[in-house]
């Protein structure tokens, strides 16, 4: 069986494709983020995922630019995603935010632009406008549908190939699918063996939308997916690491994923994944009962991995 490193999933009913194996840039230290992106590209990752709110698009751009210059990879060989932050949901701000991201990334087009969360925050320069009770200040004067129409115009203008949503519930995806002129190509949500999001995945697959799983290793948090007895037993049986089993499961069930590491050994390991036997897929589906959402962003629009008890 072929390894998964070159697997691509069709987007927008064949208008393009996305690598199943992707690398995320949610790495707070800028030096570490730049180095990690360079290693990821050298190892073979061909999807790089960023966001305005990670505040490091500039170093991600430098890393990609240096990889282009060094001949490691060509621009057209990589799939680059970034995201519109909550303070830029008003239609007149969407294009400006998009162009600022492009500039920081040193690119002249994006493969995919996502609405980072469905929550509109007060428009302005503050990423996290907060009230006196330390709650986010929401913008009641813009709907997600209006933001989506501004995203569609970016595709019309040819600077962005695909658009999508992130941190959405199934209901929100349905809401946008119902009104979209250009359908979401990608829905990026937290998903791992402790949060399969099967209903959302089924809906996405029925509508030709790729579910892009973030935190496929549970963000390295407790309870660690890489310590799960079912995953560990499969890893031992197939001669792979627990991380490789969790990532292979993600691809084999039809999702794309984004993993992150600053450790070159882990970066290499996470790219070197191959299919699991069918019985291993069934064991993960039925043998794991832990159900855990780690990132609370879907509730308020405020990102953050919160330690939780199973
Ligand atoms: N849309 C959203 O709201 C949203 C939210 C969160 C994340 N994301 C995206 O998704 C990306 C991935 O999310 P994530 O960082 O939570 O992914 P993840 O891969 O589940 O977790 C990364 C953590 O796992 C550890 N790790 C990585 N490879 C490992 C391995 N082979 N063995 C053991 N531990 C390993 C890393 O530590 P080491 O560095 O020590 O390897 C790191 O602590 C982000 O960078 C971002 O692009 C999007």
Tab-separated table of C-alpha atoms and ligand atoms in Angstrom:
chain	number	residue	atom	x	y	z
A	1	UNK	CA	0.000	0.000	0.000
A	2	UNK	CA	1.186	3.520	-0.773
A	3	UNK	CA	2.318	5.778	2.060
A	4	UNK	CA	0.089	8.769	2.786
A	5	UNK	CA	2.761	11.444	2.295
A	6	UNK	CA	1.598	12.280	-1.241
A	7	UNK	CA	-2.128	11.655	-0.730
A	8	UNK	CA	-4.307	14.531	-1.916
A	9	UNK	CA	-8.037	15.019	-1.452
A	10	UNK	CA	-10.165	16.535	-4.172
A	11	UNK	CA	-11.532	20.024	-3.433
A	12	UNK	CA	-14.685	21.678	-4.715
A	13	UNK	CA	-15.677	18.662	-6.785
A	14	UNK	CA	-12.340	18.396	-8.551
A	15	UNK	CA	-11.450	22.061	-9.041
A	16	UNK	CA	-8.229	21.352	-7.128
A	17	UNK	CA	-6.852	19.254	-4.323
A	18	UNK	CA	-5.363	19.551	-0.855
A	19	UNK	CA	-2.526	17.452	0.613
A	20	UNK	CA	-3.955	15.142	3.287
A	21	UNK	CA	-0.858	15.702	5.411
A	22	UNK	CA	-0.402	19.283	6.626
A	23	UNK	CA	1.761	21.355	8.954
A	24	UNK	CA	0.367	24.050	11.253
A	25	UNK	CA	2.187	27.158	12.437
A	26	UNK	CA	0.589	27.826	15.805
A	27	UNK	CA	4.044	28.178	17.375
A	28	UNK	CA	4.342	31.233	19.638
A	29	UNK	CA	8.118	31.609	19.401
A	30	UNK	CA	8.949	33.262	16.069
A	31	UNK	CA	12.437	31.755	15.723
A	32	UNK	CA	11.077	28.276	16.445
A	33	UNK	CA	8.151	28.803	14.054
A	34	UNK	CA	10.423	29.793	11.164
A	35	UNK	CA	12.771	26.883	11.780
A	36	UNK	CA	9.879	24.400	12.083
A	37	UNK	CA	8.350	25.526	8.757
A	38	UNK	CA	11.719	25.165	7.022
A	39	UNK	CA	12.174	21.645	8.397
A	40	UNK	CA	8.579	20.728	7.507
A	41	UNK	CA	9.124	21.801	3.878
A	42	UNK	CA	12.450	19.933	3.716
A	43	UNK	CA	10.858	16.786	5.112
A	44	UNK	CA	8.121	16.952	2.462
A	45	UNK	CA	5.065	18.660	3.995
A	46	UNK	CA	3.224	20.478	1.205
A	47	UNK	CA	0.422	22.159	3.163
A	48	UNK	CA	1.310	25.051	5.472
A	49	UNK	CA	-1.490	26.459	7.643
A	50	UNK	CA	-1.282	29.870	9.278
A	51	UNK	CA	-3.496	32.610	10.664
A	52	UNK	CA	-3.390	36.359	11.123
A	53	UNK	CA	-4.011	35.867	14.835
A	54	UNK	CA	-0.928	33.648	15.270
A	55	UNK	CA	1.025	36.887	14.721
A	56	UNK	CA	3.779	35.062	12.870
A	57	UNK	CA	2.731	35.128	9.217
A	58	UNK	CA	5.847	37.234	8.570
A	59	UNK	CA	8.279	34.521	9.718
A	60	UNK	CA	6.209	31.791	8.058
A	61	UNK	CA	6.525	33.884	4.877
A	62	UNK	CA	10.292	34.178	5.363
A	63	UNK	CA	10.625	30.416	5.839
A	64	UNK	CA	8.630	29.688	2.673
A	65	UNK	CA	10.511	32.356	0.709
A	66	UNK	CA	13.877	30.937	1.780
A	67	UNK	CA	12.709	27.435	0.819
A	68	UNK	CA	11.709	28.752	-2.649
A	69	UNK	CA	15.090	30.482	-3.035
A	70	UNK	CA	16.985	27.375	-1.936
A	71	UNK	CA	15.039	25.260	-4.449
A	72	UNK	CA	13.575	23.052	-1.704
A	73	UNK	CA	10.132	23.541	-3.173
A	74	UNK	CA	8.312	25.714	-5.714
A	75	UNK	CA	5.401	27.989	-4.799
A	76	UNK	CA	2.972	26.020	-6.945
A	77	UNK	CA	3.950	22.781	-5.209
A	78	UNK	CA	2.689	23.930	-1.830
A	79	UNK	CA	-0.807	24.581	-0.552
A	80	UNK	CA	-0.953	27.610	1.743
A	81	UNK	CA	-3.875	28.372	4.027
A	82	UNK	CA	-4.390	31.353	6.305
A	83	UNK	CA	-7.347	32.755	8.206
A	84	UNK	CA	-9.434	35.898	8.638
A	85	UNK	CA	-9.569	36.893	12.304
A	86	UNK	CA	-12.758	37.790	14.210
A	87	UNK	CA	-12.140	41.565	14.257
A	88	UNK	CA	-12.185	41.666	10.442
A	89	UNK	CA	-15.602	40.137	9.686
A	90	UNK	CA	-17.127	43.304	8.277
A	91	UNK	CA	-17.175	42.974	4.477
A	92	UNK	CA	-15.164	46.180	3.945
A	93	UNK	CA	-12.380	44.772	6.171
A	94	UNK	CA	-12.158	41.280	4.636
A	95	UNK	CA	-10.155	42.242	1.550
A	96	UNK	CA	-7.800	44.476	3.546
A	97	UNK	CA	-7.142	41.677	6.036
A	98	UNK	CA	-6.596	39.204	3.200
A	99	UNK	CA	-4.130	41.499	1.428
A	100	UNK	CA	-2.232	42.168	4.659
A	101	UNK	CA	-1.877	38.403	5.220
A	102	UNK	CA	-0.644	37.921	1.644
A	103	UNK	CA	1.937	40.673	2.122
A	104	UNK	CA	3.215	39.205	5.398
A	105	UNK	CA	3.380	35.752	3.805
A	106	UNK	CA	5.251	37.228	0.761
A	107	UNK	CA	2.782	35.525	-1.587
A	108	UNK	CA	0.753	36.769	-4.525
A	109	UNK	CA	-2.083	34.272	-4.113
A	110	UNK	CA	-3.444	31.984	-1.429
A	111	UNK	CA	-4.611	28.438	-1.911
A	112	UNK	CA	-7.171	28.712	0.852
A	113	UNK	CA	-8.555	31.461	3.074
A	114	UNK	CA	-10.726	30.496	6.036
A	115	UNK	CA	-13.051	32.436	8.284
A	116	UNK	CA	-11.178	31.560	11.492
A	117	UNK	CA	-14.289	31.419	13.687
A	118	UNK	CA	-17.969	32.256	13.092
A	119	UNK	CA	-17.826	34.893	15.883
A	120	UNK	CA	-17.536	38.527	14.778
A	121	UNK	CA	-15.668	40.681	17.292
A	122	UNK	CA	-15.853	44.465	17.423
A	123	UNK	CA	-14.243	45.815	14.234
A	124	UNK	CA	-10.882	47.480	14.804
A	125	UNK	CA	-7.220	46.791	15.348
A	126	UNK	CA	-7.661	44.812	18.585
A	127	UNK	CA	-7.608	41.056	18.040
A	128	UNK	CA	-9.287	40.547	21.407
A	129	UNK	CA	-11.571	43.494	22.249
A	130	UNK	CA	-12.785	42.787	25.802
A	131	UNK	CA	-15.418	44.406	28.018
A	132	UNK	CA	-15.066	45.225	31.719
A	133	UNK	CA	-16.238	41.681	32.619
A	134	UNK	CA	-13.348	40.310	30.528
A	135	UNK	CA	-15.696	38.971	27.857
A	136	UNK	CA	-15.173	39.496	24.123
A	137	UNK	CA	-17.086	42.404	22.606
A	138	UNK	CA	-19.105	40.985	19.726
A	139	UNK	CA	-20.097	42.862	16.597
A	140	UNK	CA	-23.864	42.450	16.226
A	141	UNK	CA	-23.952	44.394	12.967
A	142	UNK	CA	-22.425	41.816	10.683
A	143	UNK	CA	-23.650	38.288	9.888
A	144	UNK	CA	-21.532	35.314	8.915
A	145	UNK	CA	-23.385	35.274	5.582
A	146	UNK	CA	-22.230	38.850	4.855
A	147	UNK	CA	-18.637	37.924	5.715
A	148	UNK	CA	-18.957	34.864	3.474
A	149	UNK	CA	-20.077	37.007	0.524
A	150	UNK	CA	-16.920	39.101	0.949
A	151	UNK	CA	-14.862	35.886	0.989
A	152	UNK	CA	-16.541	34.829	-2.273
A	153	UNK	CA	-15.457	38.097	-3.886
A	154	UNK	CA	-11.813	37.195	-3.114
A	155	UNK	CA	-12.237	34.030	-5.183
A	156	UNK	CA	-13.876	36.070	-7.964
A	157	UNK	CA	-10.824	38.335	-8.016
A	158	UNK	CA	-8.523	35.337	-8.520
A	159	UNK	CA	-6.202	35.902	-5.576
A	160	UNK	CA	-7.541	32.998	-3.581
A	161	UNK	CA	-8.369	29.565	-4.955
A	162	UNK	CA	-10.579	28.193	-2.188
A	163	UNK	CA	-12.452	29.502	0.826
A	164	UNK	CA	-13.724	27.790	3.913
A	165	UNK	CA	-14.792	27.901	7.531
A	166	UNK	CA	-13.156	27.002	10.819
A	167	UNK	CA	-14.296	26.305	14.373
A	168	UNK	CA	-17.872	25.878	13.231
A	169	UNK	CA	-20.659	23.589	14.352
A	170	UNK	CA	-22.575	21.483	11.851
A	171	UNK	CA	-25.474	23.968	12.050
A	172	UNK	CA	-23.223	26.853	11.007
A	173	UNK	CA	-21.822	24.865	8.084
A	174	UNK	CA	-25.380	24.114	6.954
A	175	UNK	CA	-26.280	27.792	7.249
A	176	UNK	CA	-23.449	28.800	4.893
A	177	UNK	CA	-23.954	25.882	2.491
A	178	UNK	CA	-27.596	27.030	2.154
A	179	UNK	CA	-26.722	30.596	1.086
A	180	UNK	CA	-23.301	30.220	-0.585
A	181	UNK	CA	-22.724	31.155	-4.205
A	182	UNK	CA	-19.227	29.643	-3.834
A	183	UNK	CA	-19.394	26.662	-1.479
A	184	UNK	CA	-16.911	26.199	1.350
A	185	UNK	CA	-14.172	23.862	0.096
A	186	UNK	CA	-12.679	23.217	3.537
A	187	UNK	CA	-13.976	23.086	7.106
A	188	UNK	CA	-11.150	23.180	9.659
A	189	UNK	CA	-12.087	21.907	13.130
A	190	UNK	CA	-10.531	20.134	16.095
A	191	UNK	CA	-10.636	16.403	15.435
A	192	UNK	CA	-8.724	13.410	16.777
A	193	UNK	CA	-9.557	9.932	18.083
A	194	UNK	CA	-11.129	11.550	21.180
A	195	UNK	CA	-13.260	13.903	19.033
A	196	UNK	CA	-14.079	12.166	15.728
A	197	UNK	CA	-16.761	14.717	14.688
A	198	UNK	CA	-18.334	11.903	12.646
A	199	UNK	CA	-21.627	13.684	11.955
A	200	UNK	CA	-19.820	16.751	10.663
A	201	UNK	CA	-17.480	14.568	8.582
A	202	UNK	CA	-20.450	12.713	7.048
A	203	UNK	CA	-22.144	16.005	6.114
A	204	UNK	CA	-18.910	17.403	4.652
A	205	UNK	CA	-18.299	14.291	2.575
A	206	UNK	CA	-21.865	14.347	1.245
A	207	UNK	CA	-21.326	17.951	0.131
A	208	UNK	CA	-17.804	17.608	-1.299
A	209	UNK	CA	-16.239	19.608	1.550
A	210	UNK	CA	-12.891	18.515	2.998
A	211	UNK	CA	-12.779	18.253	6.780
A	212	UNK	CA	-9.342	19.508	7.827
A	213	UNK	CA	-8.588	18.154	11.306
A	214	UNK	CA	-6.537	20.273	13.666
A	215	UNK	CA	-4.974	18.962	16.885
A	216	UNK	CA	-4.898	15.433	15.402
A	217	UNK	CA	-2.592	14.467	18.302
A	218	UNK	CA	-4.815	16.227	20.830
A	219	UNK	CA	-2.385	19.154	20.991
A	220	UNK	CA	-0.047	16.940	23.052
A	221	UNK	CA	-2.337	17.473	26.066
A	222	UNK	CA	-3.472	15.094	28.791
A	223	UNK	CA	-4.996	12.609	28.466
A	224	UNK	CA	-2.422	11.991	25.744
A	225	UNK	CA	-3.704	10.300	22.613
A	226	UNK	CA	-0.184	8.930	22.147
A	227	UNK	CA	-0.601	7.130	25.513
A	228	UNK	CA	-4.013	5.668	24.705
A	229	UNK	CA	-3.901	1.885	25.211
A	230	UNK	CA	-5.810	1.126	21.977
A	231	UNK	CA	-3.525	3.386	19.913
A	232	UNK	CA	-0.405	2.063	21.624
A	233	UNK	CA	-1.369	-1.583	21.028
A	234	UNK	CA	-1.986	-0.904	17.319
A	235	UNK	CA	1.321	0.984	17.070
A	236	UNK	CA	3.193	-1.969	18.483
A	237	UNK	CA	1.417	-4.381	16.136
A	238	UNK	CA	2.060	-2.384	12.955
A	239	UNK	CA	5.561	-1.199	13.863
A	240	UNK	CA	4.732	2.520	13.908
A	241	UNK	CA	4.640	5.120	16.691
A	242	UNK	CA	1.338	6.031	18.416
A	243	UNK	CA	1.492	9.469	16.760
A	244	UNK	CA	1.824	7.860	13.332
A	245	UNK	CA	-1.203	5.639	14.084
A	246	UNK	CA	-3.384	8.614	15.104
A	247	UNK	CA	-2.336	10.554	11.986
A	248	UNK	CA	-2.828	7.584	9.642
A	249	UNK	CA	-6.317	7.105	11.115
A	250	UNK	CA	-7.097	10.735	10.232
A	251	UNK	CA	-6.147	10.263	6.573
A	252	UNK	CA	-7.708	6.835	6.234
A	253	UNK	CA	-11.130	8.071	7.393
A	254	UNK	CA	-11.028	10.727	4.693
A	255	UNK	CA	-9.912	13.869	6.509
A	256	UNK	CA	-6.866	16.040	5.884
A	257	UNK	CA	-4.910	16.993	9.012
A	258	UNK	CA	-2.596	19.653	10.427
A	259	UNK	CA	0.001	18.639	12.932
A	260	UNK	CA	2.618	20.835	14.572
A	261	UNK	CA	5.982	20.264	16.151
A	262	UNK	CA	9.183	22.155	16.821
A	263	UNK	CA	11.087	18.876	17.164
A	264	UNK	CA	12.672	17.798	13.835
A	265	UNK	CA	12.393	14.119	14.821
A	266	UNK	CA	8.634	14.507	15.377
A	267	UNK	CA	8.223	16.557	12.176
A	268	UNK	CA	9.842	13.756	10.164
A	269	UNK	CA	7.890	11.074	12.035
A	270	UNK	CA	4.571	12.838	11.391
A	271	UNK	CA	5.188	12.881	7.639
A	272	UNK	CA	6.144	9.213	7.460
A	273	UNK	CA	2.702	7.667	7.753
A	274	UNK	CA	1.103	4.784	5.909
A	275	UNK	CA	-2.235	2.937	5.832
A	276	UNK	CA	-3.470	0.933	8.804
A	277	UNK	CA	-5.086	-2.503	8.530
A	278	UNK	CA	-8.893	-2.264	8.500
A	279	UNK	CA	-9.195	-3.984	11.889
A	280	UNK	CA	-7.117	-1.192	13.433
A	281	UNK	CA	-9.569	1.381	12.053
A	282	UNK	CA	-12.472	-0.564	13.612
A	283	UNK	CA	-10.647	-0.841	16.941
A	284	UNK	CA	-10.104	2.922	17.067
A	285	UNK	CA	-13.735	3.548	16.122
A	286	UNK	CA	-15.253	1.156	18.674
A	287	UNK	CA	-12.530	0.600	21.254
A	288	UNK	CA	-11.962	4.245	22.240
A	289	UNK	CA	-14.703	5.742	24.381
A	290	UNK	CA	-12.952	8.898	25.624
A	291	UNK	CA	-14.766	11.929	24.234
A	292	UNK	CA	-13.009	15.209	24.690
A	293	UNK	CA	-13.000	18.663	23.129
A	294	UNK	CA	-9.776	20.446	24.024
A	295	UNK	CA	-10.216	23.859	22.400
A	296	UNK	CA	-13.021	26.062	23.714
A	297	UNK	CA	-12.964	28.416	20.711
A	298	UNK	CA	-16.208	26.986	19.288
A	299	UNK	CA	-18.104	28.295	22.323
A	300	UNK	CA	-17.022	31.955	22.372
A	301	UNK	CA	-14.632	32.674	19.518
A	302	UNK	CA	-11.798	33.024	22.050
A	303	UNK	CA	-9.124	30.478	21.142
A	304	UNK	CA	-7.363	28.355	23.682
A	305	UNK	CA	-6.680	24.763	24.529
A	306	UNK	CA	-8.179	24.213	27.972
A	307	UNK	CA	-7.192	21.199	30.050
A	308	UNK	CA	-10.345	19.174	30.675
A	309	UNK	CA	-11.198	15.952	32.431
A	310	UNK	CA	-12.546	13.056	30.378
B	1	LIG	N1	-8.673	26.750	13.453
B	1	LIG	C1	-8.298	26.794	14.702
B	1	LIG	O1	-8.935	27.412	15.553
B	1	LIG	C2	-7.060	26.080	15.124
B	1	LIG	C3	-6.847	25.832	16.483
B	1	LIG	C4	-5.703	25.131	16.836
B	1	LIG	C5	-4.796	24.694	15.869
B	1	LIG	N2	-5.016	24.992	14.553
B	1	LIG	C6	-4.037	24.593	13.510
B	1	LIG	O2	-3.733	23.222	13.642
B	1	LIG	C7	-2.322	23.070	13.815
B	1	LIG	C8	-2.066	21.821	14.612
B	1	LIG	O3	-2.647	21.883	15.908
B	1	LIG	P1	-1.926	21.283	17.176
B	1	LIG	O4	-0.660	22.011	17.426
B	1	LIG	O5	-2.905	21.206	18.260
B	1	LIG	O6	-1.547	19.800	16.623
B	1	LIG	P2	-1.084	18.470	17.304
B	1	LIG	O7	-0.127	17.879	16.315
B	1	LIG	O8	-2.256	17.692	17.757
B	1	LIG	O9	-0.314	18.868	18.637
B	1	LIG	C9	0.977	19.382	18.657
B	1	LIG	C10	1.640	18.918	19.951
B	1	LIG	O10	1.906	17.516	19.839
B	1	LIG	C11	3.299	17.274	20.031
B	1	LIG	N3	3.731	16.321	19.002
B	1	LIG	C12	3.816	16.537	17.665
B	1	LIG	N4	4.267	15.444	17.041
B	1	LIG	C13	4.475	14.506	17.998
B	1	LIG	C14	4.939	13.180	17.961
B	1	LIG	N5	5.271	12.608	16.807
B	1	LIG	N6	5.027	12.498	19.127
B	1	LIG	C15	4.682	13.071	20.302
B	1	LIG	N7	4.236	14.356	20.402
B	1	LIG	C16	4.139	15.065	19.257
B	1	LIG	C17	3.994	18.608	19.850
B	1	LIG	O11	5.110	18.718	20.691
B	1	LIG	P3	6.636	18.818	20.104
B	1	LIG	O12	6.774	20.213	19.533
B	1	LIG	O13	7.462	18.575	21.300
B	1	LIG	O14	6.782	17.755	19.063
B	1	LIG	C18	2.925	19.604	20.260
B	1	LIG	O15	2.947	19.802	21.661
B	1	LIG	C19	-1.875	24.392	14.427
B	1	LIG	O16	-0.507	24.665	14.271
B	1	LIG	C20	-2.726	25.349	13.630
B	1	LIG	O17	-2.168	25.569	12.355
B	1	LIG	C21	-6.139	25.644	14.171
